[in-house]
Structures are given as structure tokens and as C-alpha cells.
Coordinates of C-alpha atoms in Angstrom, one line a residue:
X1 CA 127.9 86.8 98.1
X2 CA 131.3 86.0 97.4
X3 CA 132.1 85.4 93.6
X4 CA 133.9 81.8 92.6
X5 CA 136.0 80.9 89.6
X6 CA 135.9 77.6 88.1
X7 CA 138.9 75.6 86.1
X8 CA 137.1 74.8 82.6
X9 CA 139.0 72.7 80.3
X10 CA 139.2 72.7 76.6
X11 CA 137.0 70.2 74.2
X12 CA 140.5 68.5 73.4
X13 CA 141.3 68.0 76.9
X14 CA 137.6 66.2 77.5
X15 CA 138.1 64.0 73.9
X16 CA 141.5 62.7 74.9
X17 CA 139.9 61.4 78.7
X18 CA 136.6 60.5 76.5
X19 CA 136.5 56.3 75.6
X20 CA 135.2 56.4 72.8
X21 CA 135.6 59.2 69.5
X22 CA 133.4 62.3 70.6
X23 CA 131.8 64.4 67.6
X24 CA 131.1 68.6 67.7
X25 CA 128.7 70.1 66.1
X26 CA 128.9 73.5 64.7
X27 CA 127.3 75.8 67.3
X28 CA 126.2 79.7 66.7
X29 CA 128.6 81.8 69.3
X30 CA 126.2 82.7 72.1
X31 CA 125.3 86.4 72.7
X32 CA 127.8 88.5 74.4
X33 CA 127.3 88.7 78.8
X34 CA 125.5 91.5 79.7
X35 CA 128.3 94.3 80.6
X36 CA 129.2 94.2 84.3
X37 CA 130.1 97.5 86.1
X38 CA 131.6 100.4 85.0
X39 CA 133.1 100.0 81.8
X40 CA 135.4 103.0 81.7
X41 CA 138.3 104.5 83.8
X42 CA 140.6 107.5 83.3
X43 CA 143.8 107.5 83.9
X44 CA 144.8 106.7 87.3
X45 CA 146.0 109.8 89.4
X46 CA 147.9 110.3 92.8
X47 CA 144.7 111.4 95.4
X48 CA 144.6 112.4 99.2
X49 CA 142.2 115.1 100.9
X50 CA 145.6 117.1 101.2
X51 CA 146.0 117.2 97.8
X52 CA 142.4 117.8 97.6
X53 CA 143.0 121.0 99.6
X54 CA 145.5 122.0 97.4
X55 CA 143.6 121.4 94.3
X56 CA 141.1 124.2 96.0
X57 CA 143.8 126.4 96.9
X58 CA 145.1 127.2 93.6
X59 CA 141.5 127.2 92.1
X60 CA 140.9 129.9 94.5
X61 CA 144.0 132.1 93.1
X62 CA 142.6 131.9 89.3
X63 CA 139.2 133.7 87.9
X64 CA 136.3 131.5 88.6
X65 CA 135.6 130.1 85.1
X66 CA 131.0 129.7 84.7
X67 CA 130.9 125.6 83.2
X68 CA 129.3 126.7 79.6
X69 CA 128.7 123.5 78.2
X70 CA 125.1 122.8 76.8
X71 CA 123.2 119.7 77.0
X72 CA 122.1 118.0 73.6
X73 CA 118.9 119.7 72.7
X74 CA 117.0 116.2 73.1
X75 CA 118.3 116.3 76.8
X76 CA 117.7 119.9 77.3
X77 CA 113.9 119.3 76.3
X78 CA 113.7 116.2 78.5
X79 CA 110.1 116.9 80.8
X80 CA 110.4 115.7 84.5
X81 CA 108.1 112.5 83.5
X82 CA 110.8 111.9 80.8
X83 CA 113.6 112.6 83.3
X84 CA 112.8 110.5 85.8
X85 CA 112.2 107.2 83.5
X86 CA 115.8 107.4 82.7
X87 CA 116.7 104.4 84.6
X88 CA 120.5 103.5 85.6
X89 CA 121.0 99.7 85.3
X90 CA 121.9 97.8 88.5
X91 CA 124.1 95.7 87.2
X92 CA 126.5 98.5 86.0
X93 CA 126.6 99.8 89.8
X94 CA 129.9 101.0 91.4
X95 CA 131.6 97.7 93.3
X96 CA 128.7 95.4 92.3
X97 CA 131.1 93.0 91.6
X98 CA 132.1 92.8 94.6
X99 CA 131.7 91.9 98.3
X100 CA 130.4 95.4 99.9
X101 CA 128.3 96.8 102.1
X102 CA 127.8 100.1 99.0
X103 CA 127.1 100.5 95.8
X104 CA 127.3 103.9 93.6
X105 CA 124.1 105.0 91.1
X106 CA 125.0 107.7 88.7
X107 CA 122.3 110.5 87.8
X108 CA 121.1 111.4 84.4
X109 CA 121.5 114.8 83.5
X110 CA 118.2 116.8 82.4
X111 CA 115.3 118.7 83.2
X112 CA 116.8 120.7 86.3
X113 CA 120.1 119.2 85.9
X114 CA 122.1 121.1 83.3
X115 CA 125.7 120.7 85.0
X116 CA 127.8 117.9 84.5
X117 CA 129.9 117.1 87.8
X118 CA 133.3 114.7 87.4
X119 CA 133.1 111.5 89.1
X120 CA 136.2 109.8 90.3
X121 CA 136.7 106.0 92.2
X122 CA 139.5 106.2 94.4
X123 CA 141.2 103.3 95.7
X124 CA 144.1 103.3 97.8
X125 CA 146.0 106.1 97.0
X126 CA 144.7 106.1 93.3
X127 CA 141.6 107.8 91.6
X128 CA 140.5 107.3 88.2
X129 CA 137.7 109.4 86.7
X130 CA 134.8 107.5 86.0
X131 CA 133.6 108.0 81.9
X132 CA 130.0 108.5 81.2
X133 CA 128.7 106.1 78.6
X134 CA 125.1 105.9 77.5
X135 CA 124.9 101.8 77.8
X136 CA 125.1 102.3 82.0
X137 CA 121.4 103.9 81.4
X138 CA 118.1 102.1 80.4
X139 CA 116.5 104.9 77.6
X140 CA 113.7 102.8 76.5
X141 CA 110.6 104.6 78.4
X142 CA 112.1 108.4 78.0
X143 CA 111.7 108.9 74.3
X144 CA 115.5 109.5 73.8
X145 CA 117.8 107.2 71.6
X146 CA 121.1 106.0 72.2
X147 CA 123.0 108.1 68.9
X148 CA 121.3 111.2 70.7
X149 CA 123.5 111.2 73.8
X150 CA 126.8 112.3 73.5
X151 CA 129.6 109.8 75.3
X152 CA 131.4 112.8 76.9
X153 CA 127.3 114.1 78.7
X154 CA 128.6 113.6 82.5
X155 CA 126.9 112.9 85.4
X156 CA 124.2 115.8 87.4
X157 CA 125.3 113.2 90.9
X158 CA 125.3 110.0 92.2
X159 CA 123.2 107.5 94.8
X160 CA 124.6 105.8 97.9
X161 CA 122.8 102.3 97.6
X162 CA 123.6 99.8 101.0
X163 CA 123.7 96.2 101.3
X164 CA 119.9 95.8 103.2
X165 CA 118.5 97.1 100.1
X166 CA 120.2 97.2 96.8
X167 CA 116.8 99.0 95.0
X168 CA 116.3 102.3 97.1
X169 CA 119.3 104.4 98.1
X170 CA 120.1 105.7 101.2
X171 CA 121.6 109.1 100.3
X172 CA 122.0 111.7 97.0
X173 CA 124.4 114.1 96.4
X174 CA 123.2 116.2 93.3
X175 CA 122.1 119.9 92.1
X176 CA 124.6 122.7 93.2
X177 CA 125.8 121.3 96.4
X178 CA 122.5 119.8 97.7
X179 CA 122.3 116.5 99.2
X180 CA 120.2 114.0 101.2
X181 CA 119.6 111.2 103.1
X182 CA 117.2 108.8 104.7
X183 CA 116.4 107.6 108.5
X184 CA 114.8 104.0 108.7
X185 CA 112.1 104.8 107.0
X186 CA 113.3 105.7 103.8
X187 CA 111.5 108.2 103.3
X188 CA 113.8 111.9 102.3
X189 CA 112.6 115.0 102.9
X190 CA 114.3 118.1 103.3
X191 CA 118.3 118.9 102.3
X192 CA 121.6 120.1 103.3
X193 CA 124.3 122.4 101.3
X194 CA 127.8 122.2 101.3
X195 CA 127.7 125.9 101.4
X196 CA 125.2 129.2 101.4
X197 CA 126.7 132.4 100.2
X198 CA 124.7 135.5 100.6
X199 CA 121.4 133.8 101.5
X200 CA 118.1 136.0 102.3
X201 CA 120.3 139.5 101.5
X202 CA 118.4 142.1 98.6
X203 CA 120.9 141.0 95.9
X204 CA 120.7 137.3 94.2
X205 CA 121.8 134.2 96.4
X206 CA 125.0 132.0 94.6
X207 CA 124.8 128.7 94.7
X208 CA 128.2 127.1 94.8
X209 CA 129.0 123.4 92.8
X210 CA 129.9 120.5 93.8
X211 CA 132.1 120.0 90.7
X212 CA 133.8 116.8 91.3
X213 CA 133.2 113.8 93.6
X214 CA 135.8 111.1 95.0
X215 CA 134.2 107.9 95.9
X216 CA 136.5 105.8 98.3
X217 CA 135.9 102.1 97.7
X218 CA 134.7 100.9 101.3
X219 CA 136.5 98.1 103.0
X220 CA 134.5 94.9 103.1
X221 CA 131.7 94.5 105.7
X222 CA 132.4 98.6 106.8
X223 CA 129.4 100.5 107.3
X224 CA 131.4 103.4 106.3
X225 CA 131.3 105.1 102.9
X226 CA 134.2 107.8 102.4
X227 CA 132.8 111.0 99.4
X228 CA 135.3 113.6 98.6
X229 CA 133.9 116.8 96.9
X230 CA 135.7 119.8 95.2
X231 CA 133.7 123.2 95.2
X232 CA 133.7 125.8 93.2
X233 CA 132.1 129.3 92.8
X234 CA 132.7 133.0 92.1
X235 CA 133.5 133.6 95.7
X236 CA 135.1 130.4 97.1
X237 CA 136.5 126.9 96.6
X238 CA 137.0 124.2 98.9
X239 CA 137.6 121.0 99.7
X240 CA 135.0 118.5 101.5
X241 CA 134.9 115.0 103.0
X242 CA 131.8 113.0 104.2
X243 CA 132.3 110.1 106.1
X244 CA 128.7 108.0 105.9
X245 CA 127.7 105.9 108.2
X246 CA 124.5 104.0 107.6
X247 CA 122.4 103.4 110.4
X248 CA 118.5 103.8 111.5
X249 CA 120.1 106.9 112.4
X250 CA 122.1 108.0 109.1
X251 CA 125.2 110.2 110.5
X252 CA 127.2 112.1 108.2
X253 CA 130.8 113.3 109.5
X254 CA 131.6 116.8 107.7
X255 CA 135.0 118.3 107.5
X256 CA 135.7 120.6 105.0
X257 CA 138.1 124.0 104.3
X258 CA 137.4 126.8 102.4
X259 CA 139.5 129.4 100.5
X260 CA 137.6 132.4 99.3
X261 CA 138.4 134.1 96.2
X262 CA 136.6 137.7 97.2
X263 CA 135.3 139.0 100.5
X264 CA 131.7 137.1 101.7
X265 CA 129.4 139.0 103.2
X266 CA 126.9 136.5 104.6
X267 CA 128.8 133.1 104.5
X268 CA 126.2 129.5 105.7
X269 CA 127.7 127.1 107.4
X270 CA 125.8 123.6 107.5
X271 CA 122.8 125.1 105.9
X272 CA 119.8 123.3 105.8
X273 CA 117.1 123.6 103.1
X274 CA 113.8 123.0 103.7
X275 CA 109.7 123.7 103.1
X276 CA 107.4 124.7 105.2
X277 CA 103.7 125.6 103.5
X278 CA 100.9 125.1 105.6
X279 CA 100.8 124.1 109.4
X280 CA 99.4 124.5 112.8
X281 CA 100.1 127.5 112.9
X282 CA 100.1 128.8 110.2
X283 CA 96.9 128.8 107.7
X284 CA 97.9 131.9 105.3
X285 CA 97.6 129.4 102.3
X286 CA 94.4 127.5 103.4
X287 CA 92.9 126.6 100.2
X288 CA 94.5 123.0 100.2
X289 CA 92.0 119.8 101.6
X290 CA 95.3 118.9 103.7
X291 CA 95.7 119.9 107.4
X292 CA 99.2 120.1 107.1
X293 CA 102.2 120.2 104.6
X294 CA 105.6 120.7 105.2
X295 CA 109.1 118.4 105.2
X296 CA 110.3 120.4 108.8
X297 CA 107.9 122.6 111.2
X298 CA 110.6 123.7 113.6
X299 CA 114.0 124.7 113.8
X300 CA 115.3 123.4 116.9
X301 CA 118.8 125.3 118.7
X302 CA 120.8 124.1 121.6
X303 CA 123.0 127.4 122.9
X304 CA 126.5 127.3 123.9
X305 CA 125.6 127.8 127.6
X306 CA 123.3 124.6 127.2
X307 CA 119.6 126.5 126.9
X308 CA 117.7 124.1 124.0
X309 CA 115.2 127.1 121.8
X310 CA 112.3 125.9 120.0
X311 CA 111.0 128.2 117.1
X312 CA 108.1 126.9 115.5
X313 CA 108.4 127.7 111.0
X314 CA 106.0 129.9 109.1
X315 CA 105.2 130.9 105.6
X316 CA 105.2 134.5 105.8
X317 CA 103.5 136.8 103.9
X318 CA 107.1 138.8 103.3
X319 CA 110.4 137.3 103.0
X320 CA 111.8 137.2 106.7
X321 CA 115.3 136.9 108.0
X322 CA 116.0 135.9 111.7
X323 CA 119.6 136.1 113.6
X324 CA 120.1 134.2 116.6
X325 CA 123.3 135.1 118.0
X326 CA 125.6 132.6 119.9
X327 CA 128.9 131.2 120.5
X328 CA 129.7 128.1 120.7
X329 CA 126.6 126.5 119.6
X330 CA 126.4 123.3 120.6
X331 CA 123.9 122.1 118.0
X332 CA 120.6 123.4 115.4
X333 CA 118.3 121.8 113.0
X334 CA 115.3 122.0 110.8
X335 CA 113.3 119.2 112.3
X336 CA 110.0 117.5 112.0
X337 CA 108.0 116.8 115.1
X338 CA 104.7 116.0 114.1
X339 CA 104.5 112.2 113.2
X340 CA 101.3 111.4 113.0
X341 CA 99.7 110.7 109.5
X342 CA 96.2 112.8 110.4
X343 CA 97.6 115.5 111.0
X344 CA 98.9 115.2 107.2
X345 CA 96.0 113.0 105.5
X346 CA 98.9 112.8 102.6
X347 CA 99.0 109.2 101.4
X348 CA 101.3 109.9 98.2
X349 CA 104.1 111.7 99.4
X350 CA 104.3 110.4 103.3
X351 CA 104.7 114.3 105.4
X352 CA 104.4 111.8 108.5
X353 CA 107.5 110.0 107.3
X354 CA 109.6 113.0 106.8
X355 CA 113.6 112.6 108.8
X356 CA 114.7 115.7 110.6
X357 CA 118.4 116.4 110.1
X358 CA 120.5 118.0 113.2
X359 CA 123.7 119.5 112.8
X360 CA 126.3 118.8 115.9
X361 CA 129.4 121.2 115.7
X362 CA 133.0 119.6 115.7
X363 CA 135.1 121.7 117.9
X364 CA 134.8 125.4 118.8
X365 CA 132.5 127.3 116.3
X366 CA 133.4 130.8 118.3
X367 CA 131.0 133.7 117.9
X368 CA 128.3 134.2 115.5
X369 CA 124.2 133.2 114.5
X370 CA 121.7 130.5 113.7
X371 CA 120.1 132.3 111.0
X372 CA 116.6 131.4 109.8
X373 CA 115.3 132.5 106.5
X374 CA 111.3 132.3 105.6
X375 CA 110.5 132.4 102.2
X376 CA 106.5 133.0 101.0
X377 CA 105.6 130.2 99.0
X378 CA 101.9 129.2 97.6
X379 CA 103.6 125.4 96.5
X380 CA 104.9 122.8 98.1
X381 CA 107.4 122.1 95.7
X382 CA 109.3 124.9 96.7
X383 CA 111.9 124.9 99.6
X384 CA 111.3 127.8 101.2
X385 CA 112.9 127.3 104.4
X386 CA 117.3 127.7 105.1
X387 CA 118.7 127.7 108.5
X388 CA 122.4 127.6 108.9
X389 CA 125.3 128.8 110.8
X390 CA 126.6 132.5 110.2
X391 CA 130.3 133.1 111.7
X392 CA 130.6 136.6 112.9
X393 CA 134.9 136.5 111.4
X394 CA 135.0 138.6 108.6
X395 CA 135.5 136.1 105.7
X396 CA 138.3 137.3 103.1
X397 CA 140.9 136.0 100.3
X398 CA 144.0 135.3 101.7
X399 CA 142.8 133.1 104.4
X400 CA 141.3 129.5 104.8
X401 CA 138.6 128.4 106.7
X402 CA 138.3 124.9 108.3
X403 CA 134.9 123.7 109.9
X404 CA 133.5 120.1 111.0
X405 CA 130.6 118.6 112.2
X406 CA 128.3 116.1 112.4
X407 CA 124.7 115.6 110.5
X408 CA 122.1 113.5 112.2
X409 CA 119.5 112.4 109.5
X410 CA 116.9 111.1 112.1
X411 CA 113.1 110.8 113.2
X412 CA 114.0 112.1 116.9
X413 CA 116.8 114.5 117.8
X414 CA 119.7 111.7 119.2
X415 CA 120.6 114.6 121.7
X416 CA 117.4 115.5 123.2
X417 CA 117.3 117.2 126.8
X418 CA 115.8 116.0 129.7
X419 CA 113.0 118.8 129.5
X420 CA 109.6 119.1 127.9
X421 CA 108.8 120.0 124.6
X422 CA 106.7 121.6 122.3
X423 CA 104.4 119.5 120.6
X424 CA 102.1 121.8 119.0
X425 CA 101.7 125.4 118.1
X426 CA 98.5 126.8 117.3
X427 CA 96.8 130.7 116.9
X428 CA 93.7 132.4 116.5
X429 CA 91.7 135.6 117.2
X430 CA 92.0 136.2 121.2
X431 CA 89.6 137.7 123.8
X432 CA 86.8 136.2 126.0
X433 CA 83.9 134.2 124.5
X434 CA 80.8 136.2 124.6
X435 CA 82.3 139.5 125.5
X436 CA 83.0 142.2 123.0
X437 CA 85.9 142.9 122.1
X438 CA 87.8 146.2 122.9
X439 CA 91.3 146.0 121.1
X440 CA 92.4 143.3 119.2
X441 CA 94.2 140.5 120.4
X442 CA 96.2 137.5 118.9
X443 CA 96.0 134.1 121.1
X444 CA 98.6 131.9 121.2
X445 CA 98.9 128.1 122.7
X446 CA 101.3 126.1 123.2
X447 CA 101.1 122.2 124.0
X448 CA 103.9 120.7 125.8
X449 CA 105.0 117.2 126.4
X450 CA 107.7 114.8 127.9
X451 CA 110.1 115.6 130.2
X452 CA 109.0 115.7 134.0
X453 CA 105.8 116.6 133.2
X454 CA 103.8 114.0 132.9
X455 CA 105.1 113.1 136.5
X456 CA 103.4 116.4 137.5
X457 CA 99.6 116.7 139.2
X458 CA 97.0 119.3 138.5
X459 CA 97.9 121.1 142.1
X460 CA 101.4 121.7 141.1
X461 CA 102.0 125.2 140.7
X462 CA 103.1 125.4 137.3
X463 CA 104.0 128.7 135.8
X464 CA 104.0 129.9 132.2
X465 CA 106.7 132.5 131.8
X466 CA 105.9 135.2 128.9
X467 CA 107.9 137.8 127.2
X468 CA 107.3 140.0 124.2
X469 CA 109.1 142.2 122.0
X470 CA 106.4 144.6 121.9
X471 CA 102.8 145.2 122.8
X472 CA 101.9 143.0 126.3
X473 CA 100.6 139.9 127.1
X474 CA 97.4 138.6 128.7
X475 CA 95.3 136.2 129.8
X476 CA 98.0 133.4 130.6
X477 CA 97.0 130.2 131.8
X478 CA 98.7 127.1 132.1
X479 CA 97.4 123.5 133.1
X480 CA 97.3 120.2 132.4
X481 CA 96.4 118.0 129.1
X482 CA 95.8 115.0 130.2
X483 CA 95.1 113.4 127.1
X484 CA 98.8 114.3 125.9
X485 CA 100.0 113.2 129.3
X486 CA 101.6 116.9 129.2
X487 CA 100.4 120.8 129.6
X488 CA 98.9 123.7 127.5
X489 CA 99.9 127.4 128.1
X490 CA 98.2 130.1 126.2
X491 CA 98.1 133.8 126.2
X492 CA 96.9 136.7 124.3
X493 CA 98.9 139.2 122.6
X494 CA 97.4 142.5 122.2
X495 CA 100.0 144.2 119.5
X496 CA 98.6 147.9 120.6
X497 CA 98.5 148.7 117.1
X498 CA 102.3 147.7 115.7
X499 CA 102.5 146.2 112.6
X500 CA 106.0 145.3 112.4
X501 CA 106.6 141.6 113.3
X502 CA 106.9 141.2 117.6
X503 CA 109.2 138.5 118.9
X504 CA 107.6 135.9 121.4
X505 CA 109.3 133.9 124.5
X506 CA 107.6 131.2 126.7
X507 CA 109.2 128.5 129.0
X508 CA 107.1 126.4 131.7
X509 CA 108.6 126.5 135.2
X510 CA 108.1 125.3 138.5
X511 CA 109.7 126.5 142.0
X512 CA 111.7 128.5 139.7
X513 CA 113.3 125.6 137.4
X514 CA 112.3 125.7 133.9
X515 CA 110.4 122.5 132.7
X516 CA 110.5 122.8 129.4
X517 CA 112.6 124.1 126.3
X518 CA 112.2 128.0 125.8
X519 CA 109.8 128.5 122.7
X520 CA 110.4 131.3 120.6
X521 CA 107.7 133.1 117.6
X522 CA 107.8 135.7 115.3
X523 CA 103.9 136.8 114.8
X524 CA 103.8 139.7 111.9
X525 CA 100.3 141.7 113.2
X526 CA 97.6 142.2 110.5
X527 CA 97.7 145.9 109.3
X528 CA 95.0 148.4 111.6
X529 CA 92.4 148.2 109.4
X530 CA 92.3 144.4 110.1
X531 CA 93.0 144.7 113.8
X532 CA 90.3 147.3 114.0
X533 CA 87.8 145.5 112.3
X534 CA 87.4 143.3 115.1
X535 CA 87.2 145.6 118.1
X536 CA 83.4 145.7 118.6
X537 CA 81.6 149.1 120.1

């Protein structure tokens, strides 16, 4: 709505029009307007995402300096129920006065959050840092009181709110260099990273900052929202820029150029953070009444010479670390198939409603690996799940490093290929029913839908093709599910006593052209005493 200002005169003005003598009476002065907006600005400051660059560049050439300031005790005790009842008033919103598609929330800081991170509205040419003042947040249901909160606290991040619903945001950027974002339904799930440094290696993974965000104010009626970031760790700065474009579809456009202050030895490109606790396939923590519970059960890889990989997630037992090597890739993800609420039964936290996110390279990536990391988890609050892009270039001081691409928050993958998928994994003990047993043997099937196949008839010759790592494969069938309007292979795996974790390939095919994606596993053998158990004499 477009804002109006009215011409009001003065009293005098009204009693010299008025026919007759017109008498005031002394009136208390009315309570001060609500504030409106944010109340206070920096100094204004030249800004551009070359000077941006810059400003990482020479960060990168001094000692990385570790942020030291400590919350207020009252802030530092916060609980997560106390946390989360800070409220940030609407009316004090980035650009609510006036006529945009966006509005900015700021976060409180607290609980998890103990770094403060700069926030800066740039206009033009022009930035300003944005001061934190305790009146832009509602206290009244945390237990904290106004003379308790310093006016020089910070920010922990910041809310991307749109036009179709000022009350629930659209996108978060806050912790480290996490952030979010929704598809239609609203509903966020897992994360993305600016960065990953060192990720699933013996020693501790760092987790860079975003230290400071830009906020480009939006031209009217543009779906586009325009964040600058500055990072900052012990190994590297750099410079970012997300264009956001609100959609059913949320697409964030990512460029962004690095400048390491020491050598990296296992550097994340685009990494995606996720959870994975118990599904399909996966039971090792059965002890929940929930089928299934997990933000992403796949991580989905389309190669540089166009093959698309499937490789459904597990909670391992032991932490394991997975290197898919490429060049080029064309595109990966952490993605959520699996829709359908009862399959979840969750009615509090919406599993069903999760968005996958898919990461679409910008240019020439060059040589390198998708790497997965599994992390064993017994809780769902923990993300346990990282896929990202390693480069095989050796990553050292001295140089900069320049990447973009494209982020695809979304309840189907926008670029999915013309072949079948996988719908559904699922495993169990192997062998014939009613016959004993004479090694032991892991069974494996595989449902598969879309495509061509559910143009396909039951005399088709369709042909599961199997390969493993290890051990050998047997009893592979293939055929149609007609209920799922697609087809179900399955095999068993007979390890042959290994222990060590054997890597699985299938693809469907038919007069030698595949029909489906290739789907990949990783199944870690129980040890012999367990396989032995159930070889019956």
C-alpha cells in the first residue's frame, strides 16, 4: 500500500475561516506513535561487491582475530523456550515503510547464538550499519528486562519476509554460515553453508562466519532480494553474494571468491547440511513409534557426462566418508523423495513437508568429488548428514578462488531426467522362504518409478543390472509393480564373510538402454558372528 501525506493546517488558520469565535480547551499531549522501522544508522560508507572483495583480501593477509565478546550473563543463560519467545516487532521491519515486495527480521542473540554478526542496509552505492537497540524486540514472555540488554548486543542473523505473507519468512541466514529457505509449503528443513573446511577428516571440523551482511534495498515490485556476506575464519575469507528470488521454487544465485589465509586440505563447496535418522532402509535406531524421520533420504548427482546417481542416506553405525569423483558436475543435492505423510505419521514437525535443495554449478567446476559424510546419530535434532563439492586444485594462500552457482530450494528436482527413479529402498535378511540357510545373505529391493516405465508391459524384457564391490550377487529379479505404476528389482548380497562396508550398483535396462537412474549403496556387513548366526545346519 502506498503511503499518503495530508496538508494539515494550524488551529489559527481554522479560527480565522471559522464564523463565529472558536474556544480550545486544554488537551493532555497524546502518547508518542509507536516507533516505525529501524531507528538507527551508522555512518553511511562507499559499498560495491568489488570493494567487498577487497575487504576480504586484506582480511586474508592479517592473523585471523577469534570474536571474544561475551553475551550479558542474563542472555548467556537464556533456555531455548526463553530464546525463542524473544519476539522482533513487525512494525520495526527493514523497508516496512515502504512499497516492497521484502522485509528484513533481525535475530536475537542467545541460547546457541553467542556471535554477534554486523548488519548493514545498502542503498545505491551507500551502506549504513544497522545499530542494535533493545526497543526493535518484544521481551515480555522471555524473563529478560530491557536495562539487562546492552545497546551495542548485535544481531546472531536476519529473516527474509515477502509480500504474500508478512508473518512467516521465507529464508534465514544465521549460525556460522548456515542458511535456509522454504518451497511453497513453508515448511524448512535441512541447510546450506557458505563454506565446509576440513569436514569428516580425524582432526575437528571449522566452521567459518558469516561476519557481516549487506542487505540491498529491492526495487519496487522486484522479486529479487540482493544479500552480501563477508567471511571470515582461521583459514580463509571471502566475499559472497546471493541473489533471491522468491518463487514456489525458491532459487538462490551464489557467487562468491575466496582468499585463503593457510593451505586447505579438504575445502566444501555448496555444502549441504542435513539429517537423516531412521528410514526405509535403515532401522539401526528402531526404538522410535515413527516409520520414518529424516529432513533428506537421498543425495541425488547428475555427472559431467550426463549419467543422473541415486544413493539412498544412512545412519551408520561408524562415521563414514564417501568420494565420488567427477569433472564437471552438472548438478547434486540432498533431497527428499518420500512425500507421503504415512510413511512419517509426524503431525508436529511435517517430515512430509520437508524442500529438497539442488545445487546447479555456474560455469566449469573442472575436476574433483561429491563427497558424502554420514554421521551416527541416536536424535533427530542433530544434522548428521553434509554433501558438498570437493575441488581436486590444491587450495593455497596467495591465490583466490571464484565459484557460482545456483541453489534450488524445491519439493521436486526442477531438472529431473527423462528416466525412472527410485522411489524406495528397503533391506532385510535374504535367502529362500522355507529353506535353510547356508551362508548369509543381505536382500536388497529397489522400487522404481516414472519415466518410460509405466508405458512398459509385464512381457517386456526388463533387465536389472548388478554390480558389487565385493562378495557376489544373487537371486535377481525384476518385474512389475503395478500398484506404483513402476518396477521392483531385488537381489541378495552374500558378503562371503567381509566386514568392511561393499559398494552396490543397479540400473534397470531394456534392449540395452538404461531405464532408470543408476542407484548406488554402501551396506557395512554385520561382524561373522552375526552373519554366522544365521546360517542354519
Amino acid at each position: 500500500m502506498h503511503r499518503r501525506d495530508f496538508l494539515r493546517g494550524s488551529a489559527a488558520n481554522f479560527a480565522a475561516l471559522a464564523p463565529w469565535p472558536m474556544q480550545f480547551k486544554q488537551q493532555k499531549r497524546p502518547p508518542p506513535a509507536p516507533a516505525r522501522g529501524i531507528a538507527h544508522f551508522g555512518e553511511p560508507q562507499q559499498f560495491s561487491f568489488d570493494w567487498l572483495k577487497g575487504l576480504a583480501q586484506a582480511k586474508s593477509l592479517t592473523a585471523y582475530s577469534e570474536p571474544v565478546a561475551a553475551l550479558p550473563a542474563a542472555v548467556q543463560k537464556l533456555s531455548w523456550d526463553q530464546w525463542q519467545s524473544i519476539r522482533y516487532r513487525p512494525e520495526r521491519t527493514l523497508w516496512c515503510e515502504d512499497d516492497l515486495f521484502f522485509r528484513i527480521r533481525f535475530d536475537h542473540l542467545g541460547y546457541t547464538m553467542k556471535r554477534s554478526v554486523r548488519m548493514y542496509a545498502v542503498e545505491r552505492n551507500t551502506a549504513r550499519q544497522i545499530l542494535f537497540d533493545p526497543t526493535l524486540f518484544d521481551y515480555s514472555r522471555s524473563g529478560l528486562k530491557p536495562g539487562e540488554i546492552p545497546k551495542q548486543l548485535g544481531f546472531s542473523g536476519f529473516n527474509v519476509l515477502f509480500h504474500t505473507n508478512w508473518a512467516d519468512d521465507r529464508a534465514v541466514f544465521q549460525g556460522a554460515s548456515y542458511f535456509r529457505a522454504v518451497d511453497a509449503s513453508g515448511q524448512y528443513g535441512m541447510s546450506q553453508r557458505g563454506l565446509a573446511i576440513d569436514t569428516g577428516m580425524a582432526r575437528p571440523e571449522e566452521f567459518p562466519d558469516f561476519v557481516a551482511f549487506y542487505l540491498q534495498k529491492p526495487a519496487p515490485e522486484s522479486t529479487l532480494l540482493t544479500v552480501y556476506a563477508l567471511l571470515d575464519s582461521p583459514s580463509v575469507t571471502g566475499a559472497y553474494r546471493f541473489i533471491i528470488d522468491v518463487a514456489s521454487t525458491l532459487v538462490m544465485d551464489v557467487d562468491f571468491t575466496l582468499y585463503p589465509r593457510r593451505r586447505i586440505e579438504r575445502l566444501g563447496i555448496a555444502p549441504g547440511t542435513s539429517m537423516y535418522l531412521v528410514g526405509e532402509n535403515d532401522h539401526r535406531v528402531a526404538d522410535d513409534w515413527r516409520p520414518q524421520i529424516h529432513d533428506s533420504d537421498g543425495l541425488q548427482m547428475h555427472t559431467g557426462v550426463g549419467e543422473w546417481i541415486w544413493r539412498p542416506l544412512t545412519n551408520p553405525a561408524h562415521l563414514q566418508v564417501n568420494s565420488y569423483l567427477d569433472d564437471n558436475p552438472r548438478g547434486f543435492g540432498l533431497m527428499q523423495r518420500d512425500h507421503n505423510f504415512a510413511d512419517y505419521q509426524d503431525d508436529g514437525v511435517w517430515y512430509d513437508r520437508r524442500p529438497s535443495c539442488w545445487v546447479a554449478p555456474k560455469g566449469a567446476w573442472g575436476k574433483g568429488a561429491v563427497m558424502l559424510v554420514e554421521i551416527p546419530t541416536i536424535d533427530e535434532t542433530m544434522d548428521n548428514i553434509v554433501a558438498f563439492w570437493n575441488p581436486a586444485e590444491e587450495i593455497v594462500p596467495g591465490r583466490d578462488y571464484s565459484y557460482g552457482y545456483r541453489l534450488y530450494w524445491c519439493r521436486e528436482n526442477p531438472f529431473a531426467s527423462r528416466l525412472g527413479h527410485a522411489q524406495a529402498t528397503r533391506d532385510g535378511i535374504g535367502g529362500i522362504v522355507g529353506q535353510k540357510r547356508s551362508e548369509f545373505s543381505w536382500r536388497f529391493v529397489i522400487d522404481f518409478v516414472g519415466g518410460d516405465l509405466p508405458m512398459l508391459v509385464a512381457s517386456d524384457k526388463v533387465r536389472a543390472v548388478v554390480s558389487t564391490s565385493q562378495g557376489h550377487v544373487q537371486l535377481v529379479s525384476v518385474r512389475p509393480l503395478l500398484p506404483l505404476k513402476g518396477w521392483r528389482a531385488m537381489f541378495d548380497l552374500v558378503p562371503g564373510e567381509a566386514v568392511e562396508p561393499i559398494n552396490l550398483r543397479l540400473f534397470l535396462q531394456l534392449d540395452g538402454q538404461a531405464l532408470t537412474e543408476t542407484w548406488i549403496y554402501q551396506y557395512t556387513p554385520p561382524p561373522l558372528s552375526v552373519q554366522r548366526s544365521y546360517v542354519q545346519t
